[in-house]
């Protein structure tokens, strides 16, 4: 069974602080995606990483795919209240047609 | 907006009843997947349809079934509802071919089983 473990589950920080969310697995993924989900909405894709060691930046968000393609991290610099939401990582394997999601990290950024 | 729509937005049913949820894919997308997201959890894959055929299924019992129509819209049917079926049901569409790996999620249908 392929599992993706996310940590932490909950994070409450002050505006301006930095944070890192981790996504770990014992399985190898051909790609890994990060989503953000707002209440009452479906997940919205932030980024897809496909190459081991790959780093992608999206404004204040930095995404990294582990060298072995088993883990990933999301780092947010100078968090803002608008970053509040549920962050989900999801992996896809070469032979699979489905996304395997982590349980999510619920982030609250206080003004 | 992703161009994927779902109906209804919310639904309340009682145990033992049957329910049909609907999804309209983004234009040109011939693949649709359905996910179940329980409260506080990540989405769990139910099944995927490609050109009206089921081509993958997750760990869900047969009372979860689906259809995809020629216009690529889709339905999720759940029979003999159980309390644990209460969840947000998401559909996601994608195209096929190079550069079409991204799945676009709809806003979901919140199902409550009493």
Short mmCIF file of C-alpha atoms in Angstrom, two decimals, chain A residues 9 33 35 37 40-45 48 50 86 88 92 96-104 106, chain B residues 2 33 35 37 40-45 48 55-58 88 90 94 101-103 105-108:
data_model
loop_
_atom_site.label_atom_id
_atom_site.label_comp_id
_atom_site.label_asym_id
_atom_site.label_seq_id
_atom_site.Cartn_x
_atom_site.Cartn_y
_atom_site.Cartn_z
CA UNK A 9 -1.06 18.15 10.53
CA UNK A 33 1.97 17.56 -6.81
CA UNK A 35 -2.45 21.48 -3.89
CA UNK A 37 -7.76 23.65 -0.78
CA UNK A 40 -16.07 24.49 0.25
CA UNK A 41 -13.80 24.17 -2.77
CA UNK A 42 -11.84 21.48 -4.54
CA UNK A 43 -8.05 21.29 -4.42
CA UNK A 44 -6.21 23.71 -6.70
CA UNK A 45 -2.87 22.66 -8.16
CA UNK A 48 4.11 19.55 -10.09
CA UNK A 50 8.91 15.32 -11.62
CA UNK A 86 -5.30 23.11 3.60
CA UNK A 88 -2.15 18.61 0.21
CA UNK A 92 1.51 9.61 -8.99
CA UNK A 96 -0.86 4.27 -11.85
CA UNK A 97 -3.77 6.28 -13.04
CA UNK A 98 -4.61 7.73 -9.67
CA UNK A 99 -3.31 10.37 -7.30
CA UNK A 100 -2.35 9.25 -3.80
CA UNK A 101 -2.96 12.09 -1.40
CA UNK A 102 -1.45 12.86 1.95
CA UNK A 103 -3.78 13.71 4.81
CA UNK A 104 -3.01 17.40 4.50
CA UNK A 106 -3.98 22.81 7.81
CA UNK B 2 -11.21 25.11 -13.16
CA UNK B 33 -11.69 10.65 -11.70
CA UNK B 35 -12.40 11.02 -5.04
CA UNK B 37 -12.60 13.24 1.04
CA UNK B 40 -9.89 16.13 8.07
CA UNK B 41 -8.43 13.74 5.49
CA UNK B 42 -6.93 13.90 2.05
CA UNK B 43 -8.97 12.73 -0.96
CA UNK B 44 -9.14 8.97 -1.59
CA UNK B 45 -9.33 7.67 -5.16
CA UNK B 48 -11.44 6.75 -13.11
CA UNK B 55 -10.03 2.08 -16.37
CA UNK B 56 -9.03 2.06 -12.72
CA UNK B 57 -10.57 1.59 -9.30
CA UNK B 58 -9.53 2.26 -5.75
CA UNK B 88 -16.95 15.60 0.23
CA UNK B 90 -14.70 15.45 -5.74
CA UNK B 94 -7.89 15.78 -17.38
CA UNK B 101 -1.10 15.55 -16.80
CA UNK B 102 -2.85 18.14 -14.68
CA UNK B 103 -6.10 17.14 -13.04
CA UNK B 105 -10.89 19.46 -9.54
CA UNK B 106 -14.46 20.57 -9.18
CA UNK B 107 -15.76 22.22 -5.99
CA UNK B 108 -17.21 18.96 -4.72
#
